Amino acid sequence: MKKIRILLADDHTLIRGGLRLTIEQHSDLVVVGEAEDGRRAVALAASLKPDVAVLDIGMPNLNGIEAAKQITQADSAPAVVVLSMHRDETYILRALKAGVRGYLLKDSAESDLVRAIRSVAEGKSFFSPAVSKVLLEDYMRKLQRTGAEDSYDLLTPREREILQMVAEGKSNKEVAAVLNLSVYTVETHRSNIMEKLKLKSLPELILYAVRKGIIA
Amino acid sequence: MTLTPEAAPKLPRENRPGLPRLRAVLALGYGGLLALLIGSGMYALQTLRSLHISEEQSRNRSLERRRVLTTVVLSASVYANNVERILLSETPLEDITSGAEVLKRGQEALSAVKAYPTDGSPQEQSLVEHLQGYLLEEQDIVRSANTRTPKEFRDRAQQILSEQIIPRRQQFVTIAQQIELLNDNETIAAEQAAFSEFGRLQDRLTRLLVITLASGLLLAIGSALYILRLERQERLRYAELARNREELQELSARLLDAQETERRSLSRELHDEVGQALGLLLMDVGRLSNQIPGNAAGQEVVQRIKAVAERVVQTVRNMALLLRPSMLDDLGLVSALEWYAREVSRRGDVEVEVKAENVSETLPDSLTVCVYRVVQEAVNNAQRHALAKNVTVELRETSTAVQVQIKDEGRGFDARRTRGMGLLGMEERVKRLGGTIAIESQPGAGTSIHAELPLPPTKAGHVA
């Protein structure tokens, strides 16, 4: 079986060691490189071509988000998981916009890291459960304050289905294949969803899905 | 930071005792000038009045003399006419009643002469006595003529008249004229005296005027000098004050800077060292938990350790964020403010909303920190003091400045009187970057804080 090749980037040697230990307890995972800052991580991602890059957000010389942005721009780029201390949607949205697929809180790194790595390696998204909880709370409070209704109720069952698949990282073509629809129809559904939920981009859509607990 | 005061140019010491002395001299001078003016004015008035009085006296005296003299001459001529008539008449004197009449006229003339003022010069007095003498002599002559027989009388009458009466009468008139002349001369002399007295007064007044003018000029120069010195002192004092204020501002700016730097390093320390160590601890606890799957008691202990560690992680993280929101570094101003707004909303009873219009993510660090701290302070106040339910933060970037407005509908306060440390700190931060801040609030009417911070020139040009 092909092992998942992993690049670890964290400015703290101890943490890197701990993460490595956790990862290498699993035989299908292998750490191929370690970087101590963002710039090195970008360089190693280009030269080692790992399957997954695990980046700490708070790193000197190019932080994790900026590094992720550069790493994901390359051809056959690795899937990126960021390690963060922040549960706030600003960070999550920023990470999503940088092309990050997995958002892992450091508190739960030990228990969730392996799951996150496997998820993003399969092309799925992964968010720490605590993140979804906080996002949902913020969302509900905002709804309450502004008196707005939860726009999720406006979606048709088909639209909800498509929302989930898109948020999970599937392309329009893949969605069309699964649902046996034309790509054009999926595109129409997708723009309807965006309009109903007042979303502007794919990262916002993913954030919304995480917030609603549609994906995790 | 050097706290040793620079060798500041002090106020010229010698000026300090000089000023009061000059002031005393000036006061004395002004008092003297005033006394001089009053004195000379009073002197002039008095002199003029006495001149006027003596002139009037002299005129009255002259008029009185003239009047009396006229009476004398008139009564003497009436008397003379009577005498002449008697002497030239045919009837003897005792037969006619007019004898008594003549004598009465003589008495009248005599009393007229006696009425002449006796306060004149000795010369005048002797002349008047002469007049009197003539009248008395004439009386004697008339009386003696009366004692003779009518024949004798008639024979002698012509002789008496031509030899004794007429020359005397001529002399009488001459003396009267002399008296009048004397009188006139005296009047003229008095007038001349008054005139020369007036001339003297004029001289004295002219001298006084010159003295007054000169001393006035001196005083004016002295006053100008005094004012100049005062001005110079005032300028120096003002400069010193301005320098003190600048120094104070510089100091508080440095304090703010130092505080910010200190907070940042503390925050980094907490985040990097304590936070990472705790993270590692948590990871190890997780690993330990995996290694003792069957041990229920062990698992319980592990879970407890994990809970405590997580709580500590949270506390340390909050502390670090409070000290220095790493969002500012990671995400830029707007996102950091949005994060802060959510954080506050999540914790408390207040909902904070951030509205931002085209604010770039690459604002200078000093500016973002300033805006962030101002918002933090304002939201804090709204929450703690104003008990506001909603706070709106609006952020706008123009070509030259960043504007931020924080509004709440809380209790408000009297913005003209209340100036807590928080508000002062805000003002200090904003002023330091050359910005302006306006705090509007009224009890019961909410609070609105508006700050405008200029962008550095290069940045402004770049954005425009």
XYZ file of C-alpha atoms in Angstrom:
680
model
C 0.000 0.000 0.000
C 1.170 3.468 -0.894
C 2.015 5.521 2.128
C 0.805 9.094 2.549
C 3.893 11.327 2.384
C 3.790 14.192 4.819
C 5.676 17.499 5.219
C 5.691 18.947 8.773
C 6.264 22.683 9.352
C 6.401 24.171 12.839
C 8.926 26.553 14.350
C 9.131 24.527 17.562
C 11.320 21.460 17.400
C 9.538 19.833 20.330
C 6.151 20.179 18.705
C 7.490 18.877 15.405
C 8.907 15.894 17.266
C 5.593 15.265 19.000
C 3.640 15.484 15.765
C 6.091 13.164 14.039
C 5.754 10.633 16.852
C 1.967 10.736 16.571
C 2.025 10.378 12.819
C 4.552 7.570 12.641
C 2.552 5.361 14.978
C 0.495 4.711 11.847
C 2.055 2.523 9.191
C 0.282 4.182 6.253
C 1.752 7.597 7.095
C 5.332 8.770 6.664
C 6.971 12.116 7.394
C 9.250 12.979 4.493
C 10.397 16.417 5.589
C 10.402 18.973 8.398
C 10.551 22.752 8.063
C 11.122 25.304 10.834
C 9.545 28.271 9.027
C 7.160 29.140 6.227
C 9.718 29.854 3.567
C 11.455 26.531 4.088
C 8.097 24.785 4.006
C 7.335 26.289 0.585
C 10.736 25.201 -0.707
C 10.417 21.662 0.659
C 6.867 21.302 -0.685
C 8.191 22.112 -4.148
C 11.187 19.770 -3.954
C 9.774 16.815 -1.964
C 6.286 16.827 -3.530
C 4.562 15.412 -0.417
C 0.886 14.380 -0.443
C 0.004 16.426 2.607
C 1.626 19.503 4.186
C 0.917 20.155 7.848
C 1.618 23.837 8.594
C 1.567 25.733 11.862
C -0.111 29.116 11.407
C 2.201 31.065 13.680
C 5.595 30.691 12.058
C 8.369 33.216 11.527
C 9.380 34.222 7.973
C 6.071 33.708 6.193
C 3.248 32.494 8.388
C 1.338 29.290 7.760
C -1.485 30.886 5.793
C 0.844 32.707 3.424
C 2.913 29.559 3.029
C -0.258 27.581 2.275
C -1.223 30.119 -0.366
C 2.110 29.626 -2.120
C 2.179 25.872 -1.725
C -1.331 25.313 -3.105
C -0.644 27.414 -6.167
C 1.850 24.919 -7.557
C 0.910 22.093 -9.972
C 0.060 18.805 -8.244
C 0.257 20.673 -4.975
C -0.070 18.795 -1.684
C -3.251 19.101 0.349
C -2.648 21.470 3.237
C -3.675 21.065 6.868
C -3.034 24.057 9.095
C -2.541 23.866 12.826
C -4.085 26.826 14.560
C -4.886 28.050 18.015
C -7.742 30.171 16.711
C -11.312 29.051 16.443
C -12.335 32.298 14.860
C -13.951 32.373 11.442
C -11.633 35.120 10.275
C -8.727 32.713 10.495
C -10.668 29.844 9.028
C -11.917 31.890 6.104
C -8.421 33.208 5.521
C -7.068 29.676 5.544
C -9.791 28.488 3.181
C -9.017 31.324 0.797
C -5.382 30.260 0.885
C -6.467 26.841 -0.391
C -6.256 25.000 2.905
C -8.367 21.855 3.150
C -7.892 20.953 6.779
C -8.159 23.259 9.752
C -6.981 21.671 12.970
C -6.945 23.182 16.422
C -3.721 22.569 18.262
C -5.632 21.460 21.345
C -6.963 18.480 19.479
C -3.949 17.869 17.279
C -3.113 14.594 18.977
C -6.483 13.003 18.514
C -7.521 14.536 15.194
C -4.274 14.965 13.260
C -4.264 11.529 11.698
C -7.917 11.763 10.730
C -7.322 15.179 9.227
C -4.335 13.961 7.223
C -6.243 11.005 5.856
C -9.278 13.152 4.980
C -7.394 15.771 3.027
C -5.276 13.093 1.335
C -8.541 11.691 -0.026
C -9.495 15.130 -1.296
C -11.980 15.848 1.484
C -12.059 18.713 3.957
C -11.451 18.421 7.658
C -12.280 20.819 10.466
C -11.826 20.277 14.173
C -15.216 19.586 15.747
C -14.695 22.479 18.180
C -14.360 24.836 15.230
C -17.765 23.911 13.838
C -19.266 24.480 17.250
C -17.857 27.986 17.643
C -18.753 28.930 14.092
C -22.309 27.776 14.591
C -22.643 29.709 17.838
C -21.381 32.893 16.222
C -23.715 32.375 13.320
C -26.752 31.810 15.521
C -25.976 34.841 17.633
C -25.647 36.971 14.544
C -28.960 35.709 13.225
C -30.576 36.481 16.539
C -29.155 39.968 16.622
C -30.036 40.927 13.107
C -33.366 39.143 13.317
C -32.598 37.334 10.065
C -33.828 33.858 9.320
C -31.541 30.943 8.778
C -31.197 30.993 5.057
C -30.455 27.239 5.054
C -34.192 26.670 5.273
C -34.555 28.391 1.919
C -32.574 25.647 0.201
C -34.304 22.792 -1.593
C -33.236 19.220 -0.710
C -31.361 18.999 -4.019
C -29.556 22.218 -3.316
C -28.564 20.949 0.145
C -27.187 17.837 -1.419
C -25.129 19.836 -3.898
C -23.985 22.248 -1.177
C -22.546 19.368 0.825
C -20.749 17.827 -2.120
C -19.272 21.127 -3.256
C -18.158 21.900 0.288
C -16.518 18.500 0.514
C -14.320 19.489 -2.373
C -16.058 17.858 -5.315
C -15.985 19.625 -8.665
C -19.147 20.455 -10.632
C -18.369 17.575 -12.948
C -18.059 15.069 -10.097
C -21.316 16.319 -8.559
C -23.060 16.027 -11.918
C -21.817 12.453 -12.266
C -22.939 11.393 -8.795
C -26.400 12.974 -9.115
C -26.806 12.072 -12.760
C -27.373 15.676 -13.779
C -25.804 17.861 -16.441
C -22.876 20.030 -15.451
C -24.918 23.040 -16.518
C -27.740 22.157 -14.112
C -25.255 21.733 -11.261
C -23.790 25.132 -12.049
C -27.248 26.718 -11.926
C -28.006 25.032 -8.608
C -24.699 26.182 -7.272
C -25.225 29.827 -8.176
C -28.746 29.655 -6.688
C -27.246 28.342 -3.461
C -24.689 31.119 -3.371
C -27.377 33.700 -3.948
C -29.759 32.332 -1.325
C -27.035 32.105 1.285
C -25.535 35.432 0.223
C -22.113 33.884 -0.294
C -19.459 35.250 -2.587
C -16.877 32.511 -2.956
C -16.124 28.847 -2.508
C -14.219 29.407 0.750
C -17.250 31.201 2.171
C -19.411 28.297 1.053
C -17.107 25.812 2.776
C -17.102 27.964 5.904
C -20.876 28.031 5.813
C -20.997 24.252 5.476
C -18.625 23.825 8.403
C -20.645 26.229 10.458
C -23.840 24.328 9.746
C -22.146 21.056 10.537
C -22.760 19.830 6.992
C -19.130 18.835 6.704
C -16.481 18.324 9.337
C 15.445 56.658 27.355
C 17.405 59.332 29.146
C 15.621 60.885 32.039
C 18.295 63.437 32.851
C 16.872 66.837 32.071
C 18.644 68.616 29.286
C 20.501 71.790 30.166
C 17.517 73.946 29.450
C 18.091 77.670 29.013
C 16.660 79.134 32.191
C 14.996 82.490 32.505
C 17.587 85.249 32.808
C 17.937 85.531 36.527
C 18.907 89.212 36.647
C 15.554 90.104 35.144
C 13.602 88.777 38.032
C 14.604 91.301 40.716
C 14.890 94.020 38.025
C 11.262 93.958 37.128
C 9.720 94.756 40.515
C 12.199 97.573 41.013
C 11.364 99.020 37.651
C 7.722 98.614 38.447
C 8.117 100.551 41.723
C 10.033 103.316 39.953
C 7.358 103.517 37.299
C 4.562 103.666 39.857
C 6.400 106.406 41.711
C 6.977 108.267 38.466
C 3.344 108.062 37.473
C 2.308 109.239 40.947
C 4.733 112.172 40.710
C 3.507 113.089 37.270
C -0.073 113.027 38.458
C 0.793 115.177 41.497
C 2.659 117.578 39.251
C -0.307 117.875 36.919
C -2.772 118.396 39.767
C -0.465 120.830 41.545
C 0.247 122.938 38.498
C -3.408 122.957 37.536
C -4.418 124.099 40.991
C -1.666 126.701 41.050
C -2.769 128.086 37.686
C -6.392 128.213 38.767
C -5.577 129.950 42.035
C -3.305 132.472 40.393
C -5.874 133.240 37.760
C -8.546 133.688 40.383
C -6.419 135.993 42.517
C -5.492 137.953 39.412
C -9.114 138.285 38.575
C -9.963 139.431 42.123
C -7.198 142.017 42.297
C -8.149 143.313 38.884
C -11.714 143.689 39.994
C -10.646 145.330 43.220
C -8.492 147.795 41.366
C -11.312 148.572 38.956
C -13.802 149.001 41.781
C -11.389 151.210 43.639
C -10.837 153.349 40.602
C -14.548 153.560 39.870
C -15.337 154.481 43.466
C -12.691 157.212 43.509
C -13.897 158.563 40.212
C -17.459 158.632 41.460
C -16.538 160.350 44.730
C -14.309 162.797 42.930
C -17.145 163.635 40.527
C -19.419 164.262 43.507
C -16.725 166.440 45.087
C -16.238 168.498 41.954
C -19.973 168.831 41.386
C -20.807 169.812 44.973
C -17.821 172.150 45.048
C -19.005 173.869 41.892
C -22.561 174.169 43.282
C -21.073 175.635 46.417
C -18.923 178.012 44.362
C -21.905 179.139 42.358
C -23.745 179.949 45.573
C -20.798 181.810 46.987
C -20.474 183.763 43.795
C -24.140 184.633 43.751
C -24.043 185.913 47.330
C -20.921 187.883 46.790
C -22.290 189.527 43.678
C -25.784 190.222 45.059
C -26.834 193.685 46.271
C -28.456 192.552 49.506
C -26.543 192.094 52.697
C -25.961 188.650 53.714
C -27.941 188.397 56.911
C -31.092 189.516 55.130
C -31.256 186.748 52.858
C -31.975 183.188 53.738
C -29.531 182.048 51.179
C -26.688 182.607 53.637
C -27.585 179.388 55.375
C -28.020 177.751 52.014
C -24.465 178.682 51.076
C -23.114 177.324 54.298
C -25.069 174.125 53.784
C -23.606 173.753 50.288
C -20.193 174.329 51.782
C -20.794 171.593 54.305
C -22.006 169.308 51.542
C -18.895 169.872 49.492
C -16.767 169.267 52.540
C -18.518 166.041 53.425
C -18.150 164.944 49.814
C -14.422 165.415 50.110
C -14.400 163.629 53.436
C -16.197 160.710 51.777
C -13.189 160.202 49.589
C -11.599 156.809 50.363
C -8.784 157.129 52.822
C -6.973 153.933 51.833
C -5.033 155.600 49.020
C -1.380 156.555 48.793
C -0.009 159.360 51.073
C 0.291 161.555 48.007
C -3.364 161.136 47.287
C -4.208 161.733 50.923
C -2.285 164.959 51.019
C -3.985 166.111 47.840
C -7.371 165.313 49.320
C -6.366 167.221 52.448
C -5.487 170.111 50.235
C -8.958 170.004 48.746
C -10.391 169.975 52.198
C -8.165 172.874 53.171
C -9.329 174.965 50.266
C -12.930 174.405 51.110
C -12.326 175.291 54.766
C -10.433 178.416 53.771
C -13.224 179.417 51.445
C -15.698 178.935 54.243
C -13.633 181.160 56.465
C -13.502 183.788 53.755
C -17.235 183.662 53.232
C -17.856 183.861 56.989
C -15.492 186.762 57.435
C -17.146 188.526 54.518
C -20.415 188.067 56.189
C -19.375 189.975 59.266
C -18.802 193.183 57.395
C -21.260 195.941 56.683
C -23.212 195.720 53.513
C -21.321 198.689 52.030
C -18.029 197.193 52.981
C -19.154 193.901 51.774
C -20.189 195.153 48.400
C -16.975 197.051 47.955
C -14.881 194.145 48.917
C -16.899 191.395 47.291
C -15.489 191.940 43.878
C -11.992 191.949 45.324
C -12.542 188.855 47.446
C -13.929 187.028 44.519
C -11.147 187.847 42.143
C -8.276 187.733 44.596
C -9.200 184.974 46.982
C -12.024 182.766 45.750
C -11.254 182.362 42.086
C -7.539 181.394 42.445
C -8.477 178.945 45.127
C -11.155 177.497 42.965
C -8.732 177.102 40.101
C -6.327 175.367 42.402
C -9.122 173.184 43.664
C -9.911 172.086 40.160
C -6.235 171.502 39.417
C -5.863 169.333 42.490
C -8.989 167.441 41.634
C -7.519 166.842 38.221
C -4.291 165.729 39.825
C -6.177 163.314 41.991
C -7.946 161.940 38.947
C -4.645 161.575 37.149
C -3.162 159.851 40.145
C -6.130 157.558 40.244
C -5.764 156.741 36.585
C -2.071 156.094 37.035
C -2.730 153.787 39.897
C -5.235 151.856 37.846
C -2.785 151.521 35.014
C -0.082 150.431 37.447
C -2.413 147.828 38.897
C -3.228 146.626 35.426
C 0.424 146.419 34.587
C 1.099 144.497 37.775
C -1.663 142.101 36.916
C -0.326 141.760 33.421
C 3.189 141.001 34.568
C 1.794 138.570 37.134
C -0.043 136.872 34.292
C 3.193 136.789 32.329
C 4.932 135.126 35.236
C 2.122 132.607 35.455
C 2.540 131.886 31.762
C 6.264 131.360 32.237
C 5.746 129.029 35.141
C 3.076 127.094 33.321
C 5.316 126.758 30.284
C 8.121 125.464 32.476
C 5.742 123.054 34.168
C 4.465 121.876 30.830
C 7.997 121.223 29.655
C 8.811 119.341 32.853
C 5.598 117.350 32.618
C 6.210 116.481 29.009
C 9.771 115.449 29.704
C 8.852 113.287 32.671
C 5.917 111.869 30.735
C 8.288 110.923 27.960
C 10.665 109.347 30.447
C 7.819 107.396 31.980
C 6.610 106.264 28.590
C 10.094 105.032 27.755
C 10.277 103.302 31.124
C 6.896 101.693 30.561
C 7.874 100.545 27.113
C 11.003 99.045 28.602
C 8.961 97.361 31.275
C 6.526 95.949 28.739
C 9.359 94.742 26.544
C 10.942 92.956 29.464
C 7.627 91.453 30.431
C 7.099 90.306 26.896
C 10.491 88.732 26.745
C 9.929 86.990 30.020
C 6.538 85.836 28.823
C 8.054 84.497 25.633
C 10.704 82.639 27.552
C 8.157 81.271 29.960
C 5.909 80.243 27.111
C 8.791 78.554 25.331
C 9.643 76.729 28.517
C 6.047 75.679 28.946
C 5.828 74.498 25.363
C 9.047 72.575 25.794
C 7.748 71.019 28.982
C 4.585 70.021 27.239
C 6.538 68.581 24.363
C 8.720 66.669 26.736
C 5.680 65.377 28.531
C 4.092 64.339 25.273
C 7.320 62.739 24.180
C 7.482 60.924 27.465
C 3.944 59.641 27.270
C 4.515 58.628 23.672
C 7.571 56.707 24.755
C 5.612 55.173 27.580
C 2.963 54.024 25.152
C 5.629 52.680 22.839
C 7.374 50.936 25.674
C 4.088 49.505 26.861
C 3.274 48.229 23.416
C 6.717 46.718 22.968
C 6.586 45.135 26.382
C 3.169 43.702 25.730
C 4.292 42.308 22.423
C 7.300 40.582 23.885
C 5.286 39.249 26.813
C 2.640 38.013 24.458
C 5.199 36.333 22.259
C 6.817 34.746 25.264
C 3.499 33.420 26.495
C 2.513 32.224 23.082
C 5.811 30.746 21.989
C 7.122 29.266 25.176
C 4.271 28.606 27.548
C 1.738 27.931 24.822
C 3.955 25.538 22.919
C 5.004 23.683 26.038
C 1.386 23.236 27.002
C 0.557 22.097 23.488
C 3.246 19.510 23.730
C 1.984 18.470 27.141
C -1.482 17.979 25.706
C -0.101 15.880 22.891
C 1.795 13.689 25.303
C -1.266 13.325 27.497
C -3.175 12.159 24.425
C -0.454 9.667 23.610
C -0.435 8.425 27.188
C -4.170 7.941 27.010
C -3.701 5.803 23.886
C -1.091 3.683 25.604
C -3.267 2.669 28.540
C -6.484 1.663 26.827
C -7.693 -0.823 29.429
C -6.827 1.136 32.554
C -10.029 2.943 33.607
C -8.515 4.608 36.689
C -5.498 5.704 34.664
C -7.776 7.096 31.967
C -9.638 9.150 34.523
C -6.417 10.743 35.762
C -5.332 11.393 32.196
C -8.633 13.074 31.405
C -8.310 15.274 34.496
C -4.792 16.288 33.484
C -6.061 17.006 30.016
C -8.932 19.195 31.264
C -6.656 21.234 33.495
C -4.074 21.628 30.751
C -6.723 22.742 28.300
C -7.997 25.325 30.737
C -4.480 26.637 31.253
C -3.935 26.722 27.503
C -7.085 28.791 27.112
C -6.094 31.170 29.897
C -2.610 31.672 28.552
C -3.964 32.215 25.074
C -6.445 34.824 26.262
C -3.729 36.605 28.176
C -1.459 36.617 25.178
C -4.213 37.918 22.932
C -5.127 40.621 25.367
C -1.548 41.749 25.528
C -1.021 41.717 21.813
C -3.642 40.508 19.388
C -1.584 38.388 17.048
C -4.461 38.854 14.597
C -3.067 42.276 13.874
C 0.112 40.635 12.643
C -1.564 37.638 11.017
C -4.688 39.097 9.479
C -4.477 42.864 9.289
C -6.573 45.505 10.950
C -10.084 44.771 9.739
C -9.995 41.049 10.403
C -8.426 41.636 13.768
C -11.223 44.040 14.643
C -13.809 41.565 13.392
C -12.174 38.886 15.471
C -12.199 41.180 18.498
C -15.840 42.077 17.908
C -16.839 38.407 17.811
C -14.712 37.676 20.835
C -16.440 40.409 22.856
C -19.862 39.449 21.552
C -19.187 35.814 22.463
C -18.229 36.685 26.027
C -20.470 39.492 27.142
C -23.838 41.122 26.877
C -22.778 43.471 24.172
C -22.946 42.942 20.435
C -20.155 44.557 18.481
C -20.476 45.029 14.760
C -17.609 46.025 12.507
C -18.224 47.727 9.186
C -15.199 48.356 7.040
C -14.892 50.005 3.656
C -11.911 49.358 1.395
C -9.362 49.260 4.191
C -6.095 47.796 3.014
C -4.332 45.000 4.892
C -0.940 46.622 4.695
C -1.393 49.622 6.946
C 1.626 50.624 9.041
C 1.927 48.753 12.299
C 1.792 51.861 14.496
C -1.490 52.855 12.895
C -3.183 49.475 13.180
C -2.138 49.161 16.808
C -3.485 52.641 17.505
C -6.844 51.969 15.862
C -7.091 48.595 17.533
C -6.382 49.993 20.980
C -8.773 52.900 20.500
C -11.533 50.520 19.466
C -10.667 48.210 22.350
C -10.852 51.047 24.846
C -14.074 52.447 23.385
C -15.782 49.048 23.325
C -14.575 48.386 26.822
C -16.065 51.678 28.025
C -19.320 51.048 26.190
C -19.560 47.644 27.815
C -18.446 48.490 31.316
C -19.590 52.062 31.907
C -22.277 52.791 29.357
C -23.850 49.312 29.678
C -24.503 49.469 25.960
C -26.191 46.579 24.159
C -24.898 47.384 20.705
C -21.681 48.926 19.544
C -20.923 49.789 15.952
C -17.389 50.197 14.708
C -16.998 51.808 11.341
C -13.692 51.880 9.528
C -12.931 53.801 6.371
C -9.781 54.472 4.448
C -9.433 57.571 2.309
C -6.498 58.549 0.172
C -4.898 60.404 3.058
C -6.262 58.971 6.277
C -7.926 56.157 8.130
C -11.148 57.068 9.882
C -12.705 55.066 12.653
C -15.969 55.699 14.413
C -17.237 53.848 17.452
C -20.862 54.418 18.383
C -22.996 53.037 21.153
C -26.444 53.756 22.489
C -25.476 53.365 26.087
C -25.823 55.683 29.018
C -23.356 58.260 27.752
C -21.549 60.770 29.902
C -20.764 64.450 30.003
C -17.988 64.637 27.435
C -16.999 68.138 28.512
C -16.262 67.135 32.067
C -15.369 63.501 32.227
C -11.912 62.546 31.068
C -10.894 59.194 32.414
C -7.525 57.621 31.927
C -8.929 55.522 29.115
C -10.099 58.506 27.115
C -6.853 60.324 27.793
C -4.926 57.291 26.625
C -6.948 57.210 23.418
C -6.298 60.877 22.789
C -2.639 60.396 23.520
C -2.294 57.532 21.063
C -4.136 59.353 18.298
C -2.304 62.648 18.795
C 0.994 60.861 18.740
C 0.356 59.760 15.171
C -0.726 63.266 14.208
C -4.392 62.334 14.165
C -7.491 63.907 15.627
C -10.108 62.449 17.916
C -13.549 63.754 18.793
C -15.535 62.310 21.652
C -19.202 63.174 21.665
C -21.409 62.064 24.458
C -24.266 63.218 26.591
C -25.840 61.537 29.552
C -28.559 59.336 28.178
C -27.681 59.976 24.553
C -24.999 57.396 23.876
C -21.423 57.980 22.884
C -19.747 58.537 19.568
C -16.005 58.536 19.151
C -14.516 59.596 15.890
C -10.803 59.338 15.202
C -8.912 60.199 12.076
C -5.335 59.092 11.545
C -3.262 60.409 8.678
C -1.552 57.861 6.468
C 2.177 58.255 5.998
C 2.868 60.253 2.808
C 4.334 57.359 0.817
C 1.425 55.188 1.755
C -1.063 57.924 0.886
C 0.462 58.377 -2.533
C 0.490 54.658 -3.095
C -3.152 54.205 -2.182
C -4.385 57.222 -4.132
